[in-house]
CSV table of C-alpha atoms and ligand atoms in Angstrom, one decimal:
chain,number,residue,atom,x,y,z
A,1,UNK,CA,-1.0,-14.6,-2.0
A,2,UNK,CA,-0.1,-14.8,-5.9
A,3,UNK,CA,-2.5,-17.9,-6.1
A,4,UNK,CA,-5.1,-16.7,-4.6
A,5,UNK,CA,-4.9,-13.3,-6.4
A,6,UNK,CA,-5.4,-15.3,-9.5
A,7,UNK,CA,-7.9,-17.8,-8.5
A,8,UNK,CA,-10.4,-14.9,-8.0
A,9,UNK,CA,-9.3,-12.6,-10.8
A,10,UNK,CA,-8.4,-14.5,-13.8
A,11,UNK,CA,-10.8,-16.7,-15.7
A,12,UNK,CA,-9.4,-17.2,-18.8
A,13,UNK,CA,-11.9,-15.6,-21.0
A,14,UNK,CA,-11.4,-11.5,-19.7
A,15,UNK,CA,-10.1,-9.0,-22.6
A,16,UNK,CA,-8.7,-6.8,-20.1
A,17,UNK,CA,-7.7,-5.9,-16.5
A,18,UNK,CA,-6.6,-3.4,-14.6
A,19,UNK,CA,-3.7,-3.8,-12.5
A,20,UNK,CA,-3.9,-0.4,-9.8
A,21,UNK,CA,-0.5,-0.9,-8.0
A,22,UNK,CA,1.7,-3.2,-10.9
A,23,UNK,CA,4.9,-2.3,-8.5
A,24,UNK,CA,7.4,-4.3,-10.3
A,25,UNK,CA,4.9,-6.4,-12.3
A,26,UNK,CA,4.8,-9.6,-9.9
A,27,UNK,CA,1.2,-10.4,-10.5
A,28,UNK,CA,0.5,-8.5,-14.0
A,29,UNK,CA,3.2,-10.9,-15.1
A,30,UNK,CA,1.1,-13.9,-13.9
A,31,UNK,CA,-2.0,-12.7,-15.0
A,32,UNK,CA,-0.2,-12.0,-18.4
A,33,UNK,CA,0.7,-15.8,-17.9
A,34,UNK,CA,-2.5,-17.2,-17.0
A,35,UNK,CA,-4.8,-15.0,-19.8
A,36,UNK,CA,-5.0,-13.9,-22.8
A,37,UNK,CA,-6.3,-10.2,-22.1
A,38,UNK,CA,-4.9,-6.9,-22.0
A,39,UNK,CA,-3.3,-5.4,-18.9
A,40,UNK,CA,-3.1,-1.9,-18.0
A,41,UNK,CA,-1.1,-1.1,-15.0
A,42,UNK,CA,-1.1,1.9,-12.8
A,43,UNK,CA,1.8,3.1,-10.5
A,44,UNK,CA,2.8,6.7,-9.0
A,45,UNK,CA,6.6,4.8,-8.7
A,46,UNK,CA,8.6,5.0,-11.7
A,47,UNK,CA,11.5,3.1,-10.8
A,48,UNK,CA,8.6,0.4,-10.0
A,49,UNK,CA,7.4,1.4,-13.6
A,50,UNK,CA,10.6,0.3,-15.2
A,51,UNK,CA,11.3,-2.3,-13.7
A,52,UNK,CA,8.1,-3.9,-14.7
A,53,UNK,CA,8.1,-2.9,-17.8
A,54,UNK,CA,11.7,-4.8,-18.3
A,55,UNK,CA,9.7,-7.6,-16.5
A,56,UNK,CA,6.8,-8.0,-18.8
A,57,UNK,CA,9.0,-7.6,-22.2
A,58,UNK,CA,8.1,-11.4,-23.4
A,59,UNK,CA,4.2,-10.1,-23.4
A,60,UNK,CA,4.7,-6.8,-25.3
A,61,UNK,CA,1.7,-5.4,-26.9
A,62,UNK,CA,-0.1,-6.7,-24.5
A,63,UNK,CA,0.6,-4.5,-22.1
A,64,UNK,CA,-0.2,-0.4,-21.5
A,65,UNK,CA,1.8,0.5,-18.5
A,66,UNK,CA,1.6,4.6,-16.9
A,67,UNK,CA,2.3,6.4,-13.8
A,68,UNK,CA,-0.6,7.4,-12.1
A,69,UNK,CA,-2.5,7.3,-9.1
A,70,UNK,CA,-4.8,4.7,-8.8
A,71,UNK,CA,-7.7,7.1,-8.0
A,72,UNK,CA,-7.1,8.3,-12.0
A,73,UNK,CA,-7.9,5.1,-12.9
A,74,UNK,CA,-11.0,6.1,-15.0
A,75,UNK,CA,-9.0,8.9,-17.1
A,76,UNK,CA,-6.3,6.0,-17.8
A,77,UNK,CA,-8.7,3.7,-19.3
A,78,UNK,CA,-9.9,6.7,-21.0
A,79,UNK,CA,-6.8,7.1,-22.7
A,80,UNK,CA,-6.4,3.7,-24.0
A,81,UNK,CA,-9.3,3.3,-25.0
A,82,UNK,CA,-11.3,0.6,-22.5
A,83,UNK,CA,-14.7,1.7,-20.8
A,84,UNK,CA,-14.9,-1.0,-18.9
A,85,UNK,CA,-12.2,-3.9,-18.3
A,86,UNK,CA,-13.3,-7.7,-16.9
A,87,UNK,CA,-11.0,-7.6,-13.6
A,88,UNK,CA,-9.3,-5.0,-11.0
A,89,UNK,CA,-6.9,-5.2,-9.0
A,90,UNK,CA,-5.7,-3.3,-5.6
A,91,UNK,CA,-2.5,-4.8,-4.0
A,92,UNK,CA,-2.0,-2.2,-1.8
A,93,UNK,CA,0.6,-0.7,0.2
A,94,UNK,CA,4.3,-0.4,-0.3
A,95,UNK,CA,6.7,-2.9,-2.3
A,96,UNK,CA,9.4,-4.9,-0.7
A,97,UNK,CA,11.9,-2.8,-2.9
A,98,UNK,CA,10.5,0.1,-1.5
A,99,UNK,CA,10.7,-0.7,1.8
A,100,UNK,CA,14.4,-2.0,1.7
A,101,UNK,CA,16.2,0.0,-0.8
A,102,UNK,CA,17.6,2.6,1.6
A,103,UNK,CA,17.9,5.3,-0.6
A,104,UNK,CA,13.9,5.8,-0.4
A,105,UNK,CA,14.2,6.4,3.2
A,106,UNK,CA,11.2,3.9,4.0
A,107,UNK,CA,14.0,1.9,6.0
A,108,UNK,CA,14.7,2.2,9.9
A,109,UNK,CA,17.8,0.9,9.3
A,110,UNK,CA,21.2,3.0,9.0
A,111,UNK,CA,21.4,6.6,7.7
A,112,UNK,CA,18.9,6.9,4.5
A,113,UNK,CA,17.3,9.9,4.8
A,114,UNK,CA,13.9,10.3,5.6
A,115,UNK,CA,12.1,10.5,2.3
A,116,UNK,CA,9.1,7.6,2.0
A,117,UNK,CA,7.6,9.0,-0.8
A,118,UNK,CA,6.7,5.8,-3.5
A,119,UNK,CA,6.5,9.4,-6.4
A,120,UNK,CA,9.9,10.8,-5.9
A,121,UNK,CA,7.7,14.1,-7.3
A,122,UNK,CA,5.8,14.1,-4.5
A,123,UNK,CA,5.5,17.5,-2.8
A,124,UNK,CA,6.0,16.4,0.9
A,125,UNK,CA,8.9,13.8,2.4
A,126,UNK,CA,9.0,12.4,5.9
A,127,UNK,CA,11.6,14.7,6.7
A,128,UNK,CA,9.3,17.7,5.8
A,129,UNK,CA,6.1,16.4,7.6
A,130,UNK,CA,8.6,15.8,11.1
A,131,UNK,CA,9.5,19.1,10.7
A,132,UNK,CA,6.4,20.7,10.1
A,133,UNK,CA,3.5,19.1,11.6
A,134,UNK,CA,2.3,20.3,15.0
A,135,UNK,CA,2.5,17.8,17.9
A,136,UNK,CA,-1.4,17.1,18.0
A,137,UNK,CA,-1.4,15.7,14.5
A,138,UNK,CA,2.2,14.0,14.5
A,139,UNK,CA,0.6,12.5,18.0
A,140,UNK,CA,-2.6,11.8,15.3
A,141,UNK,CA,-0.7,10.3,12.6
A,142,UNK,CA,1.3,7.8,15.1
A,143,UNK,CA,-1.5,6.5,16.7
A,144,UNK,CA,-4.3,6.2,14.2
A,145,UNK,CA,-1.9,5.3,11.4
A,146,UNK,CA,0.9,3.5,13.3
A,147,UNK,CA,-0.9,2.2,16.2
A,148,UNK,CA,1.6,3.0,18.7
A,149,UNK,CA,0.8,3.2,22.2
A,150,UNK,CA,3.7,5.5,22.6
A,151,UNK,CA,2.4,8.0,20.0
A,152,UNK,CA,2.4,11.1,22.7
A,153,UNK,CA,5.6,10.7,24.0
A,154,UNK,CA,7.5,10.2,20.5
A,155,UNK,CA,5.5,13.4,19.5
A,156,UNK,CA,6.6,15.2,22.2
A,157,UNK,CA,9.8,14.1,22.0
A,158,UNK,CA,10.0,15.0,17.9
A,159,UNK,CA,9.0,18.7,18.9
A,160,UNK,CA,11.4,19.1,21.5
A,161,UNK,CA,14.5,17.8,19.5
A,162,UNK,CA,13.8,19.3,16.1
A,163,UNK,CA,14.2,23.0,18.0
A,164,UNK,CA,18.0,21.5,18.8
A,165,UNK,CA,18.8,20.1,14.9
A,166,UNK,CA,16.5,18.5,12.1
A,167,UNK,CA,15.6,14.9,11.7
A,168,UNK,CA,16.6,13.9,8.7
A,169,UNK,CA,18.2,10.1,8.6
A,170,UNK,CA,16.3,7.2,9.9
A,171,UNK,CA,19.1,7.0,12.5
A,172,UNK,CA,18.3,10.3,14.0
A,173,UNK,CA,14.2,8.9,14.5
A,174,UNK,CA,15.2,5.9,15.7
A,175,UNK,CA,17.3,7.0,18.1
A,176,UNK,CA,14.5,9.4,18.8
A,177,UNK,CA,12.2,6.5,19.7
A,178,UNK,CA,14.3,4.3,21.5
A,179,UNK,CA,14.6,7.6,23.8
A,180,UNK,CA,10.4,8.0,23.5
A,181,UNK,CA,9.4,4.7,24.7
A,182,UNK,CA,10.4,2.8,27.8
A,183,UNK,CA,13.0,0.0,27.6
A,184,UNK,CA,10.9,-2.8,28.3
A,185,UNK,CA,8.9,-1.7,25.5
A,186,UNK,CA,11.7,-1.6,23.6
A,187,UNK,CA,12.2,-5.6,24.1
A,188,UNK,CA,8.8,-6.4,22.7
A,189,UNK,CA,6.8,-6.6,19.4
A,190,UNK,CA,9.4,-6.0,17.0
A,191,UNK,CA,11.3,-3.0,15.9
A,192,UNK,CA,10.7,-0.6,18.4
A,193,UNK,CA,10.6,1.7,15.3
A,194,UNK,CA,8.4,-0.1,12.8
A,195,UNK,CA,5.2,1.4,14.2
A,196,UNK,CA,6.4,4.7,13.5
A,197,UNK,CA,7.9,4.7,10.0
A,198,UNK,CA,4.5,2.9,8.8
A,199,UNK,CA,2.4,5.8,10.0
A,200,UNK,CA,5.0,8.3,8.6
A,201,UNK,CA,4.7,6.2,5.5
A,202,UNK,CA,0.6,6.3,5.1
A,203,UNK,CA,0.7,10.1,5.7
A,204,UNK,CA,3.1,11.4,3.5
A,205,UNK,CA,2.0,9.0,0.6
A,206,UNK,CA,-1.8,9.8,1.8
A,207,UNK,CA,-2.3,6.4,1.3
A,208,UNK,CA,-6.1,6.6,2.9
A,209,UNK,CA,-7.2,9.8,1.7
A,210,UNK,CA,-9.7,8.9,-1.1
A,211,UNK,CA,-9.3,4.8,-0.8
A,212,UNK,CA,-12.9,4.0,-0.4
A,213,UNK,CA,-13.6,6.1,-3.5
A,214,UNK,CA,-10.8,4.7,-5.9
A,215,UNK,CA,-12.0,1.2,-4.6
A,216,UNK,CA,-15.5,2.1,-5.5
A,217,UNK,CA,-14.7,3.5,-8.9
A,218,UNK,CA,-13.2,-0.2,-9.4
A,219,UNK,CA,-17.0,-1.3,-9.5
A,220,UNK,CA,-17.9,1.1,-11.7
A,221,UNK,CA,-15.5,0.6,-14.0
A,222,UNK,CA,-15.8,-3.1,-14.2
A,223,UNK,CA,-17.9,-5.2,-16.8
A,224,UNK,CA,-21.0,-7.4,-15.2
A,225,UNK,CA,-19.5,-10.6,-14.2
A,226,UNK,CA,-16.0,-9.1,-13.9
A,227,UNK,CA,-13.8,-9.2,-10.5
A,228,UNK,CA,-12.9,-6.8,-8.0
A,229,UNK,CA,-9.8,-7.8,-5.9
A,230,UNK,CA,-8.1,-5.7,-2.8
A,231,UNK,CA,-5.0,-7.4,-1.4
A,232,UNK,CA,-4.4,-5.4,2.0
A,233,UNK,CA,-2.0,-5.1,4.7
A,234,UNK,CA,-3.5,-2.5,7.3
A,235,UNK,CA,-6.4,-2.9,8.8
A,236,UNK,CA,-7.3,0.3,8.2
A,237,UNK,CA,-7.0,-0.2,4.2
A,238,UNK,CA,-9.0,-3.6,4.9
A,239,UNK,CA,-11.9,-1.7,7.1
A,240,UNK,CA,-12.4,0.5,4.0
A,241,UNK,CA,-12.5,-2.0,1.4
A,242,UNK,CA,-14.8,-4.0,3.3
A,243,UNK,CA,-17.3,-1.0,3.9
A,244,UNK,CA,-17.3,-0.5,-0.1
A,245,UNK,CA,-17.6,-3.9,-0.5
A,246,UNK,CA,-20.4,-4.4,1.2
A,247,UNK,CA,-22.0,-1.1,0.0
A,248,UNK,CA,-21.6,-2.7,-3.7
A,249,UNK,CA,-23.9,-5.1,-2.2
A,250,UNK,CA,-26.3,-3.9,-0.7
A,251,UNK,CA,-26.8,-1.7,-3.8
A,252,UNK,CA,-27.1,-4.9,-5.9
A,253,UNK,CA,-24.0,-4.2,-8.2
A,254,UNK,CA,-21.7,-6.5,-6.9
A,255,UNK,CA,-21.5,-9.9,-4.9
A,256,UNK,CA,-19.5,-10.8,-2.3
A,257,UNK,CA,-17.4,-13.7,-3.0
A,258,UNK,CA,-16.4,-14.5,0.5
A,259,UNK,CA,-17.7,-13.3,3.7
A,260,UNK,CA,-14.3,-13.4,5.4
A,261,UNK,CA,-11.2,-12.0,3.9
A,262,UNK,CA,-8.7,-14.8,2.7
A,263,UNK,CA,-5.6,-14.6,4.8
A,264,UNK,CA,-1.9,-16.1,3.8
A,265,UNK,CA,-1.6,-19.8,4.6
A,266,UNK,CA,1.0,-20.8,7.3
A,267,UNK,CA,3.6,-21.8,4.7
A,268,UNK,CA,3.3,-18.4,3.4
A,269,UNK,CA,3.6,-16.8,6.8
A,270,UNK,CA,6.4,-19.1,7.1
A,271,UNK,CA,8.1,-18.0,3.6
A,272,UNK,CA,7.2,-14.4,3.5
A,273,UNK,CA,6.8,-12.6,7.4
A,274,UNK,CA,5.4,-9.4,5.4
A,275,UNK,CA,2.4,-11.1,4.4
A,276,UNK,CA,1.3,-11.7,8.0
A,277,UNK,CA,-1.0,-9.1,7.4
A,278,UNK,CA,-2.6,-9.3,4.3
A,279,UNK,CA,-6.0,-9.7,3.6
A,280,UNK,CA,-7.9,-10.7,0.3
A,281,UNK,CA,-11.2,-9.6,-0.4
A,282,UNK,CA,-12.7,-10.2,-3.9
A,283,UNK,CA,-16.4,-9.2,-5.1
A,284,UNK,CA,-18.2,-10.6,-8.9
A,285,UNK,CA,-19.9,-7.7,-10.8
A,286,UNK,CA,-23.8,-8.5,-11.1
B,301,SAM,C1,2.5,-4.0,-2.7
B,301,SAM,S1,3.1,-3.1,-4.0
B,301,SAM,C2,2.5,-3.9,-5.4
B,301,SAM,C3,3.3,-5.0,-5.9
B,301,SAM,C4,2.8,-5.6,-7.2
B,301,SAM,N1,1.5,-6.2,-7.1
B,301,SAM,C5,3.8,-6.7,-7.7
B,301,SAM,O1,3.4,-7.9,-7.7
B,301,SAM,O2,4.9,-6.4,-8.0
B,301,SAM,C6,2.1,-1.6,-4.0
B,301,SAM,C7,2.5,-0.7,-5.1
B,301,SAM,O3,1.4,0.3,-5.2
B,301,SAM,C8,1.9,1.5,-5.5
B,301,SAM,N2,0.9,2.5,-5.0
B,301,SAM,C9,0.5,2.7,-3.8
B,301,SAM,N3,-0.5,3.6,-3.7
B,301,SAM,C10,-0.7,4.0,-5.0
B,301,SAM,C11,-1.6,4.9,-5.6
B,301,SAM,N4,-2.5,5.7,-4.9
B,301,SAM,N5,-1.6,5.1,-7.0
B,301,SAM,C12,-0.7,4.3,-7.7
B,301,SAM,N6,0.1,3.4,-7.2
B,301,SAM,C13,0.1,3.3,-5.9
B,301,SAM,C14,3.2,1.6,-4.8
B,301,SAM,O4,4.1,2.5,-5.4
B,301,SAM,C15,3.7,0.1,-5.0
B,301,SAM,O5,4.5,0.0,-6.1
């Protein structure tokens, strides 16, 4: 949803945005493209880092790129220097280069091991939270962040077979599930795994803890008149931004630019399967 990314965050005259999740610089390149201002781009993903950085070379000196989390968003601006920049930008989630390049174990295909952590300095991998976590909260973590109807059984099934040997490659939890779940299951809505490895990959990269306060920082640290943007592909990431969003409102700092979230078009869905999901919500600084 580049275009529509665009259409509510760039208007030509900002001096500078914040890009939150740059990944590998697909829309702080366009924005880069489409205005004269400043970028400063956030990731906690250095390989994502570099690449972008290669990726933005023709606009250099135009650009301040660091890793961070996105809920440090106020100390980076500190650093360089801004107060207050005319746009934001959330695109949240994982990259397609994350989720495909097997040796960052985000992939339920073949024998990466279980990693899925975007900061390969991160304290705590997949592998770590399957062997650690008690089956209450892995039954927790499947459910509320993966949706899965099979949630007990897998967790169950994860405790039982981790006394025998560790899980460690995506082929040992997939086999797992395919065990967990029944086999008409199996048939239907996808990877019979895919439900799984996204709720492994929101709780070892925490990606809720703290949203809805990085996403209100965004207003605070946004000039009047300036843009706040969240691209999201959960609904639980969506649910939050939508609460801050309207909680900008009703406190009379922002407005909301559309009442329902902008969704891909059917060309898009058509191009790009991933962006099924996604959601756009964008809010003007009062
Ligand atoms: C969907 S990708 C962004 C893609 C990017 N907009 C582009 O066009 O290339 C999401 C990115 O956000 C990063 N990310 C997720 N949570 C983060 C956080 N809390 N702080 C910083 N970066 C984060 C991930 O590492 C990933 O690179």
């Amino acid at each position: 949803m580049v275009e529509e990314v665009l259409a509510k965050l760039v208007r030509g005259t900002e001096s500078a945005i914040l890009d939150c999740t740059v990944g590998e610089g697909g829309h702080a390149l366009r924005i880069l493209e489409r205005s004269k201002c400043f970028l400063v781009g956030i990731d906690k993903d250095d390989q994502a880092l570099e690449l972008a950085r290669k990726r933005l070379m023709p606009y250099v000196g135009r650009f301040f790129l660091t890793k961070a989390d996105f809920r440090d968003a106020r100390a980076v601006l500190a650093l360089v220097g801004i107060p207050r920049v005319d746009g934001v930008l959330f695109d949240l989630g994982v990259s397609l280069r994350q989720l495909t390049d097997p040796s960052r174990g985000f992939t339920y295909w073949g024998d990466a091991p279980l990693d899925m952590r975007m900061d390969k300095t991160g304290p705590v991998t997949a592998a770590d939270l399957l062997e650690t976590s008690g089956e209450e909260e892995l039954e927790r973590i499947l459910r509320e962040y993966g949706e899965e109807r099979y949630a007990r059984s897998i967790a169950h099934l994860i405790v039982t077979e981790r006394e025998r040997r560790p899980l460690r490659t995506a082929r040992d939890l997939v086999e797992l599930i395919y065990r967990a779940i029944p086999a008409r299951a199996r048939r239907m809505g996808g990877h019979p795994a895919r439900r799984t490895f996204q709720a492994l990959r929101i709780a070892v990269n925490r990606e809720l803890d703290g949203l809805d306060r990085a996403i209100e920082m965004a207003f605070y640290l946004t000039k009047p008149g300036g843009r706040v943007v969240v691209l999201s592909y959960h609904s639980l990431e969506d649910r939050v931004a939508k609460s801050v969003f309207r909680r900008m409102e009703a406190a009379r700092i922002a407005s909301i630019l559309e009442r329902k979230p902008l969704t891909p078009t059917k060309a898009e869905r058509e191009r790009n399967p991933r962006s099924r999901s996604a959601k756009l919500r964008a809010a003007a600084l009062i």
